[in-house]
Amino acid sequence: MHQSISIYAHRGLSGRYPENTMDAFQAALEAGAQGIELDVQLSKDGQMVIIHDEKINRTTDGTGYVKDFSYAELRQFDAGSWFNPVFANQYIPTLEEVFKWATKDGNQLIINVELKNDVIRYEGLEEKVLSLLYRYRLQDRVILSSFNPESVKRLRELDANMKIGYLILGIHKNAVKIAENIGANAIHCEEAFALSQYGKEAISAGFPLRIYTVNEASKFKVLFEAGAEVIMTDYPDLPLEK
């Protein structure tokens, strides 16, 4: 396989650990992943918290919207038992906690931070994320992404050099044109787009493809051969076909 291909752990090693928790991220590091993907939202008091859904219902023992709780309140919810009782008392981490962990010796993971602002528009999220990664000097190890084209555009206005991915669903015929207009320098897509003529056109236009979420090792080789730069998977510990 091409040496430039990277495997990122989607929400950490989320096939075997509760997603977007510190245990899932540490497990991804130990499994040999090249990167992790995670999701960031804002709490009621403006803290950058790591959780995928706009509501806490699915992945904690609480109910309600992330935005309606302070971080101190969010921290009290159990974010592990829903996955398996052995993970009881896992919690929702902050982005700063992840960045601190990422700067420890032996940790060189790339961190793909998805700004979850396509359903709820978190004002100032772009500035907050950039400010924090600058503070931890992680510019070269962080990729930012969003489904919200306005958010991608704002990130590019704030930083001319960051790696920024435009997230799309399905076979998006205008993805390249939009990515060009908003300043993205990669497209984060599903398998269907990567294997379509539009995926080929994106690569030809200079947009690397980072593909989510591929959980069958048998598909990795096909996607590598199609020109994928990154494959995101819940199981980064799957054996890869040569």
PDB file of C-alpha atoms in Angstrom:
ATOM      1  CA  MET A   1       0.000   0.000   0.000  1.00  0.00           C
ATOM      2  CA  HIS A   2       1.015   3.572  -0.637  1.00  0.00           C
ATOM      3  CA  GLN A   3       3.099   4.851   2.243  1.00  0.00           C
ATOM      4  CA  SER A   4       1.307   8.218   2.375  1.00  0.00           C
ATOM      5  CA  ILE A   5      -2.026   6.644   3.346  1.00  0.00           C
ATOM      6  CA  SER A   6      -3.005   7.256   6.964  1.00  0.00           C
ATOM      7  CA  ILE A   7      -5.525   5.569   9.252  1.00  0.00           C
ATOM      8  CA  TYR A   8      -7.426   7.843  11.638  1.00  0.00           C
ATOM      9  CA  ALA A   9      -9.470   6.533  14.541  1.00  0.00           C
ATOM     10  CA  HIS A  10     -13.009   7.884  14.152  1.00  0.00           C
ATOM     11  CA  ARG A  11     -13.988   9.418  17.501  1.00  0.00           C
ATOM     12  CA  GLY A  12     -11.092   7.428  18.884  1.00  0.00           C
ATOM     13  CA  LEU A  13     -11.093   3.646  18.823  1.00  0.00           C
ATOM     14  CA  SER A  14     -14.864   3.900  18.993  1.00  0.00           C
ATOM     15  CA  GLY A  15     -15.567   0.355  17.855  1.00  0.00           C
ATOM     16  CA  ARG A  16     -14.214  -0.934  21.156  1.00  0.00           C
ATOM     17  CA  TYR A  17     -14.460   2.055  23.534  1.00  0.00           C
ATOM     18  CA  PRO A  18     -17.093   4.726  24.162  1.00  0.00           C
ATOM     19  CA  GLU A  19     -16.659   7.336  21.431  1.00  0.00           C
ATOM     20  CA  ASN A  20     -15.020  10.712  22.022  1.00  0.00           C
ATOM     21  CA  THR A  21     -13.623   9.754  25.424  1.00  0.00           C
ATOM     22  CA  MET A  22     -10.036   9.914  26.605  1.00  0.00           C
ATOM     23  CA  ASP A  23      -9.935   6.111  26.846  1.00  0.00           C
ATOM     24  CA  ALA A  24     -10.943   5.852  23.174  1.00  0.00           C
ATOM     25  CA  PHE A  25      -8.240   8.305  22.154  1.00  0.00           C
ATOM     26  CA  GLN A  26      -5.532   6.584  24.204  1.00  0.00           C
ATOM     27  CA  ALA A  27      -6.560   3.216  22.775  1.00  0.00           C
ATOM     28  CA  ALA A  28      -6.214   4.634  19.250  1.00  0.00           C
ATOM     29  CA  LEU A  29      -2.695   5.788  20.048  1.00  0.00           C
ATOM     30  CA  GLU A  30      -1.777   2.383  21.430  1.00  0.00           C
ATOM     31  CA  ALA A  31      -3.316   0.644  18.402  1.00  0.00           C
ATOM     32  CA  GLY A  32      -0.935   2.467  16.088  1.00  0.00           C
ATOM     33  CA  ALA A  33      -3.342   4.855  14.366  1.00  0.00           C
ATOM     34  CA  GLN A  34      -1.755   7.831  12.645  1.00  0.00           C
ATOM     35  CA  GLY A  35      -4.505  10.173  13.768  1.00  0.00           C
ATOM     36  CA  ILE A  36      -7.788  10.596  15.593  1.00  0.00           C
ATOM     37  CA  GLU A  37     -10.994  12.343  14.622  1.00  0.00           C
ATOM     38  CA  LEU A  38     -13.186  14.066  17.192  1.00  0.00           C
ATOM     39  CA  ASP A  39     -16.093  16.501  17.412  1.00  0.00           C
ATOM     40  CA  VAL A  40     -16.237  19.826  19.246  1.00  0.00           C
ATOM     41  CA  GLN A  41     -19.195  21.884  20.455  1.00  0.00           C
ATOM     42  CA  LEU A  42     -19.654  24.651  23.010  1.00  0.00           C
ATOM     43  CA  SER A  43     -21.163  24.289  26.449  1.00  0.00           C
ATOM     44  CA  LYS A  44     -23.464  26.937  27.926  1.00  0.00           C
ATOM     45  CA  ASP A  45     -20.459  28.655  29.485  1.00  0.00           C
ATOM     46  CA  GLY A  46     -18.405  28.583  26.278  1.00  0.00           C
ATOM     47  CA  GLN A  47     -16.181  25.585  26.982  1.00  0.00           C
ATOM     48  CA  MET A  48     -15.070  23.514  23.985  1.00  0.00           C
ATOM     49  CA  VAL A  49     -16.394  20.018  24.686  1.00  0.00           C
ATOM     50  CA  ILE A  50     -15.855  16.768  22.804  1.00  0.00           C
ATOM     51  CA  ILE A  51     -19.141  15.152  21.831  1.00  0.00           C
ATOM     52  CA  HIS A  52     -20.742  14.254  18.507  1.00  0.00           C
ATOM     53  CA  ASP A  53     -24.490  14.728  18.930  1.00  0.00           C
ATOM     54  CA  GLU A  54     -26.086  18.083  19.674  1.00  0.00           C
ATOM     55  CA  LYS A  55     -27.974  16.289  22.448  1.00  0.00           C
ATOM     56  CA  ILE A  56     -26.325  14.254  25.191  1.00  0.00           C
ATOM     57  CA  ASN A  57     -29.066  11.590  25.155  1.00  0.00           C
ATOM     58  CA  ARG A  58     -27.327   8.891  23.085  1.00  0.00           C
ATOM     59  CA  THR A  59     -23.867   8.867  24.648  1.00  0.00           C
ATOM     60  CA  THR A  60     -24.519   9.795  28.289  1.00  0.00           C
ATOM     61  CA  ASP A  61     -27.037   9.056  31.009  1.00  0.00           C
ATOM     62  CA  GLY A  62     -28.455  12.571  30.690  1.00  0.00           C
ATOM     63  CA  THR A  63     -30.909  14.283  28.365  1.00  0.00           C
ATOM     64  CA  GLY A  64     -30.932  17.657  26.673  1.00  0.00           C
ATOM     65  CA  TYR A  65     -28.796  19.831  24.435  1.00  0.00           C
ATOM     66  CA  VAL A  66     -25.074  20.287  24.983  1.00  0.00           C
ATOM     67  CA  LYS A  67     -25.517  24.057  24.689  1.00  0.00           C
ATOM     68  CA  ASP A  68     -27.885  24.153  27.646  1.00  0.00           C
ATOM     69  CA  PHE A  69     -25.399  22.801  30.207  1.00  0.00           C
ATOM     70  CA  SER A  70     -22.308  24.344  31.756  1.00  0.00           C
ATOM     71  CA  TYR A  71     -19.207  22.220  31.470  1.00  0.00           C
ATOM     72  CA  ALA A  72     -19.305  21.501  35.185  1.00  0.00           C
ATOM     73  CA  GLU A  73     -22.765  20.034  34.642  1.00  0.00           C
ATOM     74  CA  LEU A  74     -21.753  18.092  31.519  1.00  0.00           C
ATOM     75  CA  ARG A  75     -18.798  16.606  33.371  1.00  0.00           C
ATOM     76  CA  GLN A  76     -21.149  14.921  35.831  1.00  0.00           C
ATOM     77  CA  PHE A  77     -22.847  12.747  33.219  1.00  0.00           C
ATOM     78  CA  ASP A  78     -21.691   9.164  32.650  1.00  0.00           C
ATOM     79  CA  ALA A  79     -20.395   8.966  29.069  1.00  0.00           C
ATOM     80  CA  GLY A  80     -19.341   5.325  29.132  1.00  0.00           C
ATOM     81  CA  SER A  81     -22.041   3.016  30.474  1.00  0.00           C
ATOM     82  CA  TRP A  82     -24.191   3.361  27.342  1.00  0.00           C
ATOM     83  CA  PHE A  83     -21.436   1.532  25.468  1.00  0.00           C
ATOM     84  CA  ASN A  84     -20.608  -1.056  28.112  1.00  0.00           C
ATOM     85  CA  PRO A  85     -20.968  -1.038  31.914  1.00  0.00           C
ATOM     86  CA  VAL A  86     -17.202  -1.615  32.269  1.00  0.00           C
ATOM     87  CA  PHE A  87     -16.735   1.965  31.048  1.00  0.00           C
ATOM     88  CA  ALA A  88     -18.936   3.497  33.740  1.00  0.00           C
ATOM     89  CA  ASN A  89     -17.912   6.984  34.839  1.00  0.00           C
ATOM     90  CA  GLN A  90     -16.238   7.992  31.603  1.00  0.00           C
ATOM     91  CA  TYR A  91     -16.913  11.684  31.012  1.00  0.00           C
ATOM     92  CA  ILE A  92     -17.158  14.277  28.257  1.00  0.00           C
ATOM     93  CA  PRO A  93     -13.657  15.741  27.832  1.00  0.00           C
ATOM     94  CA  THR A  94     -12.714  19.242  26.751  1.00  0.00           C
ATOM     95  CA  LEU A  95     -10.687  20.053  23.668  1.00  0.00           C
ATOM     96  CA  GLU A  96      -7.992  21.492  25.908  1.00  0.00           C
ATOM     97  CA  GLU A  97      -7.718  18.190  27.745  1.00  0.00           C
ATOM     98  CA  VAL A  98      -7.184  16.423  24.421  1.00  0.00           C
ATOM     99  CA  PHE A  99      -4.559  18.957  23.325  1.00  0.00           C
ATOM    100  CA  LYS A 100      -2.681  18.582  26.628  1.00  0.00           C
ATOM    101  CA  TRP A 101      -2.691  14.806  26.138  1.00  0.00           C
ATOM    102  CA  ALA A 102      -1.520  15.240  22.549  1.00  0.00           C
ATOM    103  CA  THR A 103       1.607  17.106  23.650  1.00  0.00           C
ATOM    104  CA  LYS A 104       2.862  14.326  25.925  1.00  0.00           C
ATOM    105  CA  ASP A 105       6.021  12.440  24.993  1.00  0.00           C
ATOM    106  CA  GLY A 106       5.396   9.667  22.515  1.00  0.00           C
ATOM    107  CA  ASN A 107       2.199  11.166  21.146  1.00  0.00           C
ATOM    108  CA  GLN A 108       2.515  12.440  17.579  1.00  0.00           C
ATOM    109  CA  LEU A 109      -1.048  11.776  16.466  1.00  0.00           C
ATOM    110  CA  ILE A 110      -2.706  14.016  13.932  1.00  0.00           C
ATOM    111  CA  ILE A 111      -5.938  15.412  15.376  1.00  0.00           C
ATOM    112  CA  ASN A 112      -8.873  16.037  13.060  1.00  0.00           C
ATOM    113  CA  VAL A 113     -11.168  18.441  14.906  1.00  0.00           C
ATOM    114  CA  GLU A 114     -14.655  18.569  13.410  1.00  0.00           C
ATOM    115  CA  LEU A 115     -16.512  21.745  14.310  1.00  0.00           C
ATOM    116  CA  LYS A 116     -20.081  20.578  14.957  1.00  0.00           C
ATOM    117  CA  ASN A 117     -21.786  23.781  13.917  1.00  0.00           C
ATOM    118  CA  ASP A 118     -23.923  22.702  10.979  1.00  0.00           C
ATOM    119  CA  VAL A 119     -27.077  22.144  13.062  1.00  0.00           C
ATOM    120  CA  ILE A 120     -26.471  24.639  15.877  1.00  0.00           C
ATOM    121  CA  ARG A 121     -24.411  27.685  14.984  1.00  0.00           C
ATOM    122  CA  TYR A 122     -21.931  28.163  17.817  1.00  0.00           C
ATOM    123  CA  GLU A 123     -20.797  31.774  17.514  1.00  0.00           C
ATOM    124  CA  GLY A 124     -17.051  32.197  17.902  1.00  0.00           C
ATOM    125  CA  LEU A 125     -16.255  28.484  17.771  1.00  0.00           C
ATOM    126  CA  GLU A 126     -13.741  28.958  14.965  1.00  0.00           C
ATOM    127  CA  GLU A 127     -11.818  31.610  16.885  1.00  0.00           C
ATOM    128  CA  LYS A 128     -11.832  29.568  20.079  1.00  0.00           C
ATOM    129  CA  VAL A 129     -10.501  26.410  18.418  1.00  0.00           C
ATOM    130  CA  LEU A 130      -7.759  28.259  16.569  1.00  0.00           C
ATOM    131  CA  SER A 131      -6.700  30.180  19.675  1.00  0.00           C
ATOM    132  CA  LEU A 132      -6.366  26.962  21.663  1.00  0.00           C
ATOM    133  CA  LEU A 133      -4.363  25.081  19.055  1.00  0.00           C
ATOM    134  CA  TYR A 134      -2.029  28.071  18.698  1.00  0.00           C
ATOM    135  CA  ARG A 135      -1.503  28.052  22.458  1.00  0.00           C
ATOM    136  CA  TYR A 136      -0.489  24.388  22.327  1.00  0.00           C
ATOM    137  CA  ARG A 137       1.508  24.931  19.110  1.00  0.00           C
ATOM    138  CA  LEU A 138      -0.344  22.183  17.294  1.00  0.00           C
ATOM    139  CA  GLN A 139      -0.756  23.914  13.936  1.00  0.00           C
ATOM    140  CA  ASP A 140       1.182  21.184  12.139  1.00  0.00           C
ATOM    141  CA  ARG A 141      -0.739  18.336  13.792  1.00  0.00           C
ATOM    142  CA  VAL A 142      -4.328  19.557  13.604  1.00  0.00           C
ATOM    143  CA  ILE A 143      -6.803  19.329  10.735  1.00  0.00           C
ATOM    144  CA  LEU A 144     -10.023  21.317  11.038  1.00  0.00           C
ATOM    145  CA  SER A 145     -13.238  20.334   9.283  1.00  0.00           C
ATOM    146  CA  SER A 146     -16.939  21.145   9.122  1.00  0.00           C
ATOM    147  CA  PHE A 147     -20.087  20.361   7.153  1.00  0.00           C
ATOM    148  CA  ASN A 148     -20.895  24.071   7.406  1.00  0.00           C
ATOM    149  CA  PRO A 149     -19.337  25.888   4.419  1.00  0.00           C
ATOM    150  CA  GLU A 150     -19.600  29.239   6.189  1.00  0.00           C
ATOM    151  CA  SER A 151     -17.589  27.858   9.067  1.00  0.00           C
ATOM    152  CA  VAL A 152     -14.912  26.544   6.707  1.00  0.00           C
ATOM    153  CA  LYS A 153     -14.818  29.942   5.023  1.00  0.00           C
ATOM    154  CA  ARG A 154     -14.454  31.666   8.392  1.00  0.00           C
ATOM    155  CA  LEU A 155     -11.598  29.383   9.399  1.00  0.00           C
ATOM    156  CA  ARG A 156      -9.780  30.216   6.179  1.00  0.00           C
ATOM    157  CA  GLU A 157     -10.289  33.932   6.729  1.00  0.00           C
ATOM    158  CA  LEU A 158      -8.747  33.568  10.175  1.00  0.00           C
ATOM    159  CA  ASP A 159      -5.817  31.381   9.108  1.00  0.00           C
ATOM    160  CA  ALA A 160      -4.366  31.172   5.621  1.00  0.00           C
ATOM    161  CA  ASN A 161      -2.242  28.101   6.329  1.00  0.00           C
ATOM    162  CA  MET A 162      -4.313  25.616   8.355  1.00  0.00           C
ATOM    163  CA  LYS A 163      -5.322  22.285   6.876  1.00  0.00           C
ATOM    164  CA  ILE A 164      -9.086  22.594   6.525  1.00  0.00           C
ATOM    165  CA  GLY A 165     -11.456  19.952   5.179  1.00  0.00           C
ATOM    166  CA  TYR A 166     -14.914  20.483   3.727  1.00  0.00           C
ATOM    167  CA  LEU A 167     -17.173  17.688   4.972  1.00  0.00           C
ATOM    168  CA  ILE A 168     -19.802  16.334   2.607  1.00  0.00           C
ATOM    169  CA  LEU A 169     -22.473  13.653   2.543  1.00  0.00           C
ATOM    170  CA  GLY A 170     -22.993  11.242  -0.332  1.00  0.00           C
ATOM    171  CA  ILE A 171     -22.089  12.052  -3.920  1.00  0.00           C
ATOM    172  CA  HIS A 172     -21.909  15.834  -3.848  1.00  0.00           C
ATOM    173  CA  LYS A 173     -21.612  17.011  -7.460  1.00  0.00           C
ATOM    174  CA  ASN A 174     -20.537  20.551  -6.575  1.00  0.00           C
ATOM    175  CA  ALA A 175     -18.111  19.672  -3.789  1.00  0.00           C
ATOM    176  CA  VAL A 176     -14.982  20.807  -5.625  1.00  0.00           C
ATOM    177  CA  LYS A 177     -16.460  24.144  -6.653  1.00  0.00           C
ATOM    178  CA  ILE A 178     -17.683  24.858  -3.126  1.00  0.00           C
ATOM    179  CA  ALA A 179     -14.388  23.735  -1.582  1.00  0.00           C
ATOM    180  CA  GLU A 180     -12.533  26.126  -3.884  1.00  0.00           C
ATOM    181  CA  ASN A 181     -14.870  29.004  -3.038  1.00  0.00           C
ATOM    182  CA  ILE A 182     -14.631  28.598   0.736  1.00  0.00           C
ATOM    183  CA  GLY A 183     -10.903  27.958   0.964  1.00  0.00           C
ATOM    184  CA  ALA A 184     -10.862  24.296   1.952  1.00  0.00           C
ATOM    185  CA  ASN A 185      -7.772  22.353   0.914  1.00  0.00           C
ATOM    186  CA  ALA A 186      -9.243  18.844   1.290  1.00  0.00           C
ATOM    187  CA  ILE A 187     -12.595  17.091   1.036  1.00  0.00           C
ATOM    188  CA  HIS A 188     -13.808  14.763   3.777  1.00  0.00           C
ATOM    189  CA  CYS A 189     -16.251  12.352   2.200  1.00  0.00           C
ATOM    190  CA  GLU A 190     -17.926   8.980   2.211  1.00  0.00           C
ATOM    191  CA  GLU A 191     -16.792   5.974   0.216  1.00  0.00           C
ATOM    192  CA  ALA A 192     -19.395   6.584  -2.514  1.00  0.00           C
ATOM    193  CA  PHE A 193     -17.963   9.994  -3.377  1.00  0.00           C
ATOM    194  CA  ALA A 194     -14.382   8.746  -3.325  1.00  0.00           C
ATOM    195  CA  LEU A 195     -15.191   6.009  -5.825  1.00  0.00           C
ATOM    196  CA  SER A 196     -17.275   8.235  -8.102  1.00  0.00           C
ATOM    197  CA  GLN A 197     -16.151  10.365 -11.035  1.00  0.00           C
ATOM    198  CA  TYR A 198     -16.490  13.388  -8.763  1.00  0.00           C
ATOM    199  CA  GLY A 199     -13.992  11.919  -6.347  1.00  0.00           C
ATOM    200  CA  LYS A 200     -11.528  11.439  -9.186  1.00  0.00           C
ATOM    201  CA  GLU A 201     -12.126  15.022 -10.286  1.00  0.00           C
ATOM    202  CA  ALA A 202     -11.499  16.254  -6.755  1.00  0.00           C
ATOM    203  CA  ILE A 203      -8.136  14.504  -6.589  1.00  0.00           C
ATOM    204  CA  SER A 204      -7.229  15.846 -10.048  1.00  0.00           C
ATOM    205  CA  ALA A 205      -8.147  19.345  -8.843  1.00  0.00           C
ATOM    206  CA  GLY A 206      -5.712  18.983  -5.937  1.00  0.00           C
ATOM    207  CA  PHE A 207      -8.125  18.133  -3.135  1.00  0.00           C
ATOM    208  CA  PRO A 208      -6.974  15.183  -1.005  1.00  0.00           C
ATOM    209  CA  LEU A 209      -9.798  12.855   0.043  1.00  0.00           C
ATOM    210  CA  ARG A 210     -10.176  11.857   3.669  1.00  0.00           C
ATOM    211  CA  ILE A 211     -12.822   9.160   3.833  1.00  0.00           C
ATOM    212  CA  TYR A 212     -15.210   8.362   6.692  1.00  0.00           C
ATOM    213  CA  THR A 213     -16.323   5.935   8.190  1.00  0.00           C
ATOM    214  CA  VAL A 214     -14.904   2.678   6.778  1.00  0.00           C
ATOM    215  CA  ASN A 215     -15.182  -0.334   9.079  1.00  0.00           C
ATOM    216  CA  GLU A 216     -14.417  -3.193   6.717  1.00  0.00           C
ATOM    217  CA  ALA A 217     -10.737  -3.884   6.166  1.00  0.00           C
ATOM    218  CA  SER A 218     -11.541  -5.367   2.763  1.00  0.00           C
ATOM    219  CA  LYS A 219     -12.507  -1.892   1.549  1.00  0.00           C
ATOM    220  CA  PHE A 220      -9.309  -0.190   2.620  1.00  0.00           C
ATOM    221  CA  LYS A 221      -7.245  -1.361  -0.338  1.00  0.00           C
ATOM    222  CA  VAL A 222      -9.860  -0.269  -2.877  1.00  0.00           C
ATOM    223  CA  LEU A 223     -10.001   3.178  -1.356  1.00  0.00           C
ATOM    224  CA  PHE A 224      -6.223   3.420  -1.156  1.00  0.00           C
ATOM    225  CA  GLU A 225      -6.034   2.570  -4.841  1.00  0.00           C
ATOM    226  CA  ALA A 226      -8.697   5.186  -5.566  1.00  0.00           C
ATOM    227  CA  GLY A 227      -6.340   7.803  -4.156  1.00  0.00           C
ATOM    228  CA  ALA A 228      -7.531   8.290  -0.581  1.00  0.00           C
ATOM    229  CA  GLU A 229      -5.136  10.225   1.644  1.00  0.00           C
ATOM    230  CA  VAL A 230      -6.830   9.227   4.905  1.00  0.00           C
ATOM    231  CA  ILE A 231      -9.295   6.555   5.948  1.00  0.00           C
ATOM    232  CA  MET A 232     -11.250   7.131   9.151  1.00  0.00           C
ATOM    233  CA  THR A 233     -12.474   4.017  10.915  1.00  0.00           C
ATOM    234  CA  ASP A 234     -13.978   2.946  14.227  1.00  0.00           C
ATOM    235  CA  TYR A 235     -11.470   0.054  14.158  1.00  0.00           C
ATOM    236  CA  PRO A 236      -7.965   1.392  13.464  1.00  0.00           C
ATOM    237  CA  ASP A 237      -6.603  -1.878  14.840  1.00  0.00           C
ATOM    238  CA  LEU A 238      -8.025  -3.920  11.940  1.00  0.00           C
ATOM    239  CA  PRO A 239      -5.345  -5.824  10.003  1.00  0.00           C
ATOM    240  CA  LEU A 240      -4.765  -4.141   6.650  1.00  0.00           C
ATOM    241  CA  GLU A 241      -4.655  -6.148   3.429  1.00  0.00           C
ATOM    242  CA  LYS A 242      -1.381  -5.826   1.611  1.00  0.00           C
TER     243      LYS A 242
END
